């Protein structure tokens, strides 16, 4: 089966930075996404995979804009230490709502520094500002179910429970 809109694609993937420093690699059954512009995967890689089949291999270079965005210094914030649990340390990630945001604006923050009664938070993705080199191999292609298409994501064996009576 060829990769097209509304197919579920499984890949093994090996990611380095532009200098070939290892960043991450899929393990086990690999990475699975719903193909067809659902914002489930990097659009630039989806483009390369369109019409391809199991066994297809390619290497795609992603500029920061194609990957996790440019580094945005405005996403760095300083908060009071007292707002956080006692056992925080640099490198920890958690979810938070921006000062002037609502619950829809939930973002991920990384604690980058703790000094005295202040905590420095960085809302940039850890890979923001980086160009990535992704080697991908297609290992499985199947038709998406109607429910997956409606939900715009994959329902695998390990799919976390969620309310399937409403579209989310
Ligand atoms: Zn779902």
PDB file of C-alpha atoms and ligand atoms in Angstrom:
ATOM      1  CA  UNK A   1       0.000   0.000   0.000  1.00  0.00           C
ATOM      2  CA  UNK A   2       1.366   3.412  -0.969  1.00  0.00           C
ATOM      3  CA  UNK A   3       1.510   6.363   1.375  1.00  0.00           C
ATOM      4  CA  UNK A   4      -1.323   8.803   0.675  1.00  0.00           C
ATOM      5  CA  UNK A   5      -3.704  11.004   2.603  1.00  0.00           C
ATOM      6  CA  UNK A   6      -5.419   8.996   5.358  1.00  0.00           C
ATOM      7  CA  UNK A   7      -2.871   6.230   5.589  1.00  0.00           C
ATOM      8  CA  UNK A   8      -1.181   5.373   8.875  1.00  0.00           C
ATOM      9  CA  UNK A   9       2.588   5.269   8.400  1.00  0.00           C
ATOM     10  CA  UNK A  10       5.172   3.656  10.690  1.00  0.00           C
ATOM     11  CA  UNK A  11       8.808   4.716  10.377  1.00  0.00           C
ATOM     12  CA  UNK A  12      12.116   3.985  11.930  1.00  0.00           C
ATOM     13  CA  UNK A  13      13.975   7.228  12.253  1.00  0.00           C
ATOM     14  CA  UNK A  14      17.482   8.343  13.138  1.00  0.00           C
ATOM     15  CA  UNK A  15      17.946  12.038  13.905  1.00  0.00           C
ATOM     16  CA  UNK A  16      21.178  14.036  14.079  1.00  0.00           C
ATOM     17  CA  UNK A  17      21.948  17.730  14.055  1.00  0.00           C
ATOM     18  CA  UNK A  18      23.516  19.376  11.007  1.00  0.00           C
ATOM     19  CA  UNK A  19      26.993  18.309  12.252  1.00  0.00           C
ATOM     20  CA  UNK A  20      25.876  14.661  12.490  1.00  0.00           C
ATOM     21  CA  UNK A  21      25.774  14.643  16.288  1.00  0.00           C
ATOM     22  CA  UNK A  22      23.299  12.008  17.400  1.00  0.00           C
ATOM     23  CA  UNK A  23      20.030  13.338  18.820  1.00  0.00           C
ATOM     24  CA  UNK A  24      17.570  10.482  18.873  1.00  0.00           C
ATOM     25  CA  UNK A  25      16.498   7.261  17.304  1.00  0.00           C
ATOM     26  CA  UNK A  26      13.205   5.416  17.310  1.00  0.00           C
ATOM     27  CA  UNK A  27      13.176   2.080  19.092  1.00  0.00           C
ATOM     28  CA  UNK A  28      10.859  -0.908  19.098  1.00  0.00           C
ATOM     29  CA  UNK A  29       8.008  -0.533  16.669  1.00  0.00           C
ATOM     30  CA  UNK A  30       9.075   2.931  15.584  1.00  0.00           C
ATOM     31  CA  UNK A  31       7.133   6.118  15.158  1.00  0.00           C
ATOM     32  CA  UNK A  32       3.578   6.061  13.787  1.00  0.00           C
ATOM     33  CA  UNK A  33       1.603   8.990  12.404  1.00  0.00           C
ATOM     34  CA  UNK A  34      -1.492   9.789  10.362  1.00  0.00           C
ATOM     35  CA  UNK A  35      -0.377  10.985   6.917  1.00  0.00           C
ATOM     36  CA  UNK A  36      -2.059  13.802   5.041  1.00  0.00           C
ATOM     37  CA  UNK A  37      -1.346  17.177   6.589  1.00  0.00           C
ATOM     38  CA  UNK A  38      -2.907  16.562  10.014  1.00  0.00           C
ATOM     39  CA  UNK A  39       0.009  18.264  11.725  1.00  0.00           C
ATOM     40  CA  UNK A  40       0.925  14.853  13.122  1.00  0.00           C
ATOM     41  CA  UNK A  41       4.471  14.927  11.678  1.00  0.00           C
ATOM     42  CA  UNK A  42       6.920  17.323  10.010  1.00  0.00           C
ATOM     43  CA  UNK A  43       5.289  18.492   6.750  1.00  0.00           C
ATOM     44  CA  UNK A  44       8.618  18.474   4.898  1.00  0.00           C
ATOM     45  CA  UNK A  45       9.109  14.763   5.627  1.00  0.00           C
ATOM     46  CA  UNK A  46       5.470  13.956   4.802  1.00  0.00           C
ATOM     47  CA  UNK A  47       6.078  15.545   1.391  1.00  0.00           C
ATOM     48  CA  UNK A  48       9.023  13.205   0.733  1.00  0.00           C
ATOM     49  CA  UNK A  49       6.994  10.148   1.744  1.00  0.00           C
ATOM     50  CA  UNK A  50       3.912  10.880  -0.360  1.00  0.00           C
ATOM     51  CA  UNK A  51       3.324   8.019  -2.827  1.00  0.00           C
ATOM     52  CA  UNK A  52       6.115   5.857  -1.357  1.00  0.00           C
ATOM     53  CA  UNK A  53       5.890   2.291  -0.059  1.00  0.00           C
ATOM     54  CA  UNK A  54       7.272   0.021   2.686  1.00  0.00           C
ATOM     55  CA  UNK A  55      11.071  -0.100   2.548  1.00  0.00           C
ATOM     56  CA  UNK A  56      11.473   3.433   1.203  1.00  0.00           C
ATOM     57  CA  UNK A  57      14.438   5.209   2.768  1.00  0.00           C
ATOM     58  CA  UNK A  58      15.365   8.848   2.633  1.00  0.00           C
ATOM     59  CA  UNK A  59      17.330  11.498   4.453  1.00  0.00           C
ATOM     60  CA  UNK A  60      15.595  14.834   4.968  1.00  0.00           C
ATOM     61  CA  UNK A  61      17.241  18.043   6.154  1.00  0.00           C
ATOM     62  CA  UNK A  62      14.989  20.203   8.281  1.00  0.00           C
ATOM     63  CA  UNK A  63      15.763  23.841   8.911  1.00  0.00           C
ATOM     64  CA  UNK A  64      14.633  25.051  12.347  1.00  0.00           C
ATOM     65  CA  UNK A  65      11.508  26.465  10.703  1.00  0.00           C
ATOM     66  CA  UNK A  66      10.641  23.016   9.337  1.00  0.00           C
ATOM     67  CA  UNK A  67      11.323  21.333  12.679  1.00  0.00           C
ATOM     68  CA  UNK A  68      10.777  22.913  16.127  1.00  0.00           C
ATOM     69  CA  UNK A  69      11.001  26.587  15.162  1.00  0.00           C
ATOM     70  CA  UNK A  70      13.580  29.283  15.710  1.00  0.00           C
ATOM     71  CA  UNK A  71      14.691  29.896  19.273  1.00  0.00           C
ATOM     72  CA  UNK A  72      12.480  32.652  20.746  1.00  0.00           C
ATOM     73  CA  UNK A  73      14.088  34.562  23.627  1.00  0.00           C
ATOM     74  CA  UNK A  74      10.664  35.918  24.602  1.00  0.00           C
ATOM     75  CA  UNK A  75       9.622  32.445  25.728  1.00  0.00           C
ATOM     76  CA  UNK A  76      12.082  32.601  28.599  1.00  0.00           C
ATOM     77  CA  UNK A  77      10.446  33.616  31.897  1.00  0.00           C
ATOM     78  CA  UNK A  78      11.469  34.047  35.487  1.00  0.00           C
ATOM     79  CA  UNK A  79       9.056  32.906  38.216  1.00  0.00           C
ATOM     80  CA  UNK A  80       9.104  32.758  41.988  1.00  0.00           C
ATOM     81  CA  UNK A  81      10.637  29.594  43.443  1.00  0.00           C
ATOM     82  CA  UNK A  82       7.678  29.341  45.820  1.00  0.00           C
ATOM     83  CA  UNK A  83       5.332  28.469  42.924  1.00  0.00           C
ATOM     84  CA  UNK A  84       7.115  25.153  42.426  1.00  0.00           C
ATOM     85  CA  UNK A  85       7.435  21.879  44.329  1.00  0.00           C
ATOM     86  CA  UNK A  86      10.510  21.455  46.517  1.00  0.00           C
ATOM     87  CA  UNK A  87      12.209  18.814  44.398  1.00  0.00           C
ATOM     88  CA  UNK A  88      12.552  20.663  41.064  1.00  0.00           C
ATOM     89  CA  UNK A  89      15.858  20.715  39.253  1.00  0.00           C
ATOM     90  CA  UNK A  90      17.198  22.097  35.964  1.00  0.00           C
ATOM     91  CA  UNK A  91      16.206  20.013  32.957  1.00  0.00           C
ATOM     92  CA  UNK A  92      12.754  19.112  34.287  1.00  0.00           C
ATOM     93  CA  UNK A  93       9.854  19.742  31.937  1.00  0.00           C
ATOM     94  CA  UNK A  94       6.266  20.459  32.824  1.00  0.00           C
ATOM     95  CA  UNK A  95       3.100  21.981  31.436  1.00  0.00           C
ATOM     96  CA  UNK A  96       1.974  25.487  32.228  1.00  0.00           C
ATOM     97  CA  UNK A  97      -0.352  28.229  31.101  1.00  0.00           C
ATOM     98  CA  UNK A  98       1.212  31.534  29.957  1.00  0.00           C
ATOM     99  CA  UNK A  99       0.540  34.562  32.163  1.00  0.00           C
ATOM    100  CA  UNK A 100      -2.016  36.133  29.833  1.00  0.00           C
ATOM    101  CA  UNK A 101      -3.276  32.851  28.386  1.00  0.00           C
ATOM    102  CA  UNK A 102      -6.163  30.482  28.894  1.00  0.00           C
ATOM    103  CA  UNK A 103      -6.163  26.702  29.301  1.00  0.00           C
ATOM    104  CA  UNK A 104      -6.102  26.374  25.511  1.00  0.00           C
ATOM    105  CA  UNK A 105      -2.629  27.898  25.504  1.00  0.00           C
ATOM    106  CA  UNK A 106      -1.059  25.131  27.572  1.00  0.00           C
ATOM    107  CA  UNK A 107       2.669  25.067  26.858  1.00  0.00           C
ATOM    108  CA  UNK A 108       5.641  22.961  27.827  1.00  0.00           C
ATOM    109  CA  UNK A 109       8.386  24.598  29.822  1.00  0.00           C
ATOM    110  CA  UNK A 110      11.837  23.420  30.732  1.00  0.00           C
ATOM    111  CA  UNK A 111      13.441  24.597  33.963  1.00  0.00           C
ATOM    112  CA  UNK A 112      16.818  25.907  32.836  1.00  0.00           C
ATOM    113  CA  UNK A 113      18.082  27.500  36.043  1.00  0.00           C
ATOM    114  CA  UNK A 114      17.231  27.835  39.749  1.00  0.00           C
ATOM    115  CA  UNK A 115      18.840  30.650  41.663  1.00  0.00           C
ATOM    116  CA  UNK A 116      17.800  31.639  45.154  1.00  0.00           C
ATOM    117  CA  UNK A 117      14.072  32.355  45.118  1.00  0.00           C
ATOM    118  CA  UNK A 118      13.862  32.541  41.298  1.00  0.00           C
ATOM    119  CA  UNK A 119      13.298  29.871  38.673  1.00  0.00           C
ATOM    120  CA  UNK A 120      14.140  30.400  34.996  1.00  0.00           C
ATOM    121  CA  UNK A 121      11.744  28.722  32.572  1.00  0.00           C
ATOM    122  CA  UNK A 122      12.239  28.237  28.850  1.00  0.00           C
ATOM    123  CA  UNK A 123       9.137  27.644  26.715  1.00  0.00           C
ATOM    124  CA  UNK A 124      11.179  26.803  23.624  1.00  0.00           C
ATOM    125  CA  UNK A 125      11.243  23.200  22.507  1.00  0.00           C
ATOM    126  CA  UNK A 126      14.603  21.675  23.522  1.00  0.00           C
ATOM    127  CA  UNK A 127      15.402  21.338  19.800  1.00  0.00           C
ATOM    128  CA  UNK A 128      14.276  24.875  18.854  1.00  0.00           C
ATOM    129  CA  UNK A 129      16.762  26.723  16.672  1.00  0.00           C
ATOM    130  CA  UNK A 130      18.367  23.507  15.469  1.00  0.00           C
ATOM    131  CA  UNK A 131      18.614  22.166  11.955  1.00  0.00           C
ATOM    132  CA  UNK A 132      17.937  18.428  11.943  1.00  0.00           C
ATOM    133  CA  UNK A 133      18.949  15.624   9.646  1.00  0.00           C
ATOM    134  CA  UNK A 134      16.411  12.782   9.694  1.00  0.00           C
ATOM    135  CA  UNK A 135      17.040   9.392   8.158  1.00  0.00           C
ATOM    136  CA  UNK A 136      13.707   7.634   7.823  1.00  0.00           C
ATOM    137  CA  UNK A 137      12.734   4.169   6.670  1.00  0.00           C
ATOM    138  CA  UNK A 138       9.104   3.260   6.049  1.00  0.00           C
ATOM    139  CA  UNK A 139       8.291   0.035   7.897  1.00  0.00           C
ATOM    140  CA  UNK A 140       4.505  -0.144   7.697  1.00  0.00           C
ATOM    141  CA  UNK A 141       1.632   1.480   5.810  1.00  0.00           C
ATOM    142  CA  UNK A 142      -2.059   0.820   6.400  1.00  0.00           C
ATOM    143  CA  UNK A 143      -5.349   2.550   5.733  1.00  0.00           C
ATOM    144  CA  UNK A 144      -6.561   4.725   8.603  1.00  0.00           C
ATOM    145  CA  UNK A 145      -9.871   3.832  10.223  1.00  0.00           C
ATOM    146  CA  UNK A 146     -12.803   6.234   9.943  1.00  0.00           C
ATOM    147  CA  UNK A 147     -12.390   6.970  13.623  1.00  0.00           C
ATOM    148  CA  UNK A 148      -8.721   7.844  13.216  1.00  0.00           C
ATOM    149  CA  UNK A 149      -9.531  10.198  10.352  1.00  0.00           C
ATOM    150  CA  UNK A 150     -12.274  11.823  12.405  1.00  0.00           C
ATOM    151  CA  UNK A 151      -9.926  12.242  15.372  1.00  0.00           C
ATOM    152  CA  UNK A 152      -6.971  13.255  13.170  1.00  0.00           C
ATOM    153  CA  UNK A 153      -4.595  10.915  14.994  1.00  0.00           C
ATOM    154  CA  UNK A 154      -3.611   7.270  15.155  1.00  0.00           C
ATOM    155  CA  UNK A 155      -5.326   4.759  17.451  1.00  0.00           C
ATOM    156  CA  UNK A 156      -2.730   2.069  18.060  1.00  0.00           C
ATOM    157  CA  UNK A 157      -2.615  -0.719  20.607  1.00  0.00           C
ATOM    158  CA  UNK A 158      -0.917   1.626  23.021  1.00  0.00           C
ATOM    159  CA  UNK A 159      -3.290   4.493  22.323  1.00  0.00           C
ATOM    160  CA  UNK A 160      -4.046   6.216  25.575  1.00  0.00           C
ATOM    161  CA  UNK A 161      -7.637   6.105  26.700  1.00  0.00           C
ATOM    162  CA  UNK A 162      -9.664   9.095  25.799  1.00  0.00           C
ATOM    163  CA  UNK A 163     -13.262   9.960  25.282  1.00  0.00           C
ATOM    164  CA  UNK A 164     -14.109   8.626  21.854  1.00  0.00           C
ATOM    165  CA  UNK A 165     -17.656   9.933  21.917  1.00  0.00           C
ATOM    166  CA  UNK A 166     -16.519  13.470  21.150  1.00  0.00           C
ATOM    167  CA  UNK A 167     -14.157  14.794  18.521  1.00  0.00           C
ATOM    168  CA  UNK A 168     -11.123  16.324  20.088  1.00  0.00           C
TER     169      UNK A 168
HETATM  170 ZN1  LIG B   1      -8.837   9.495  19.307  1.00  0.00          ZN
END
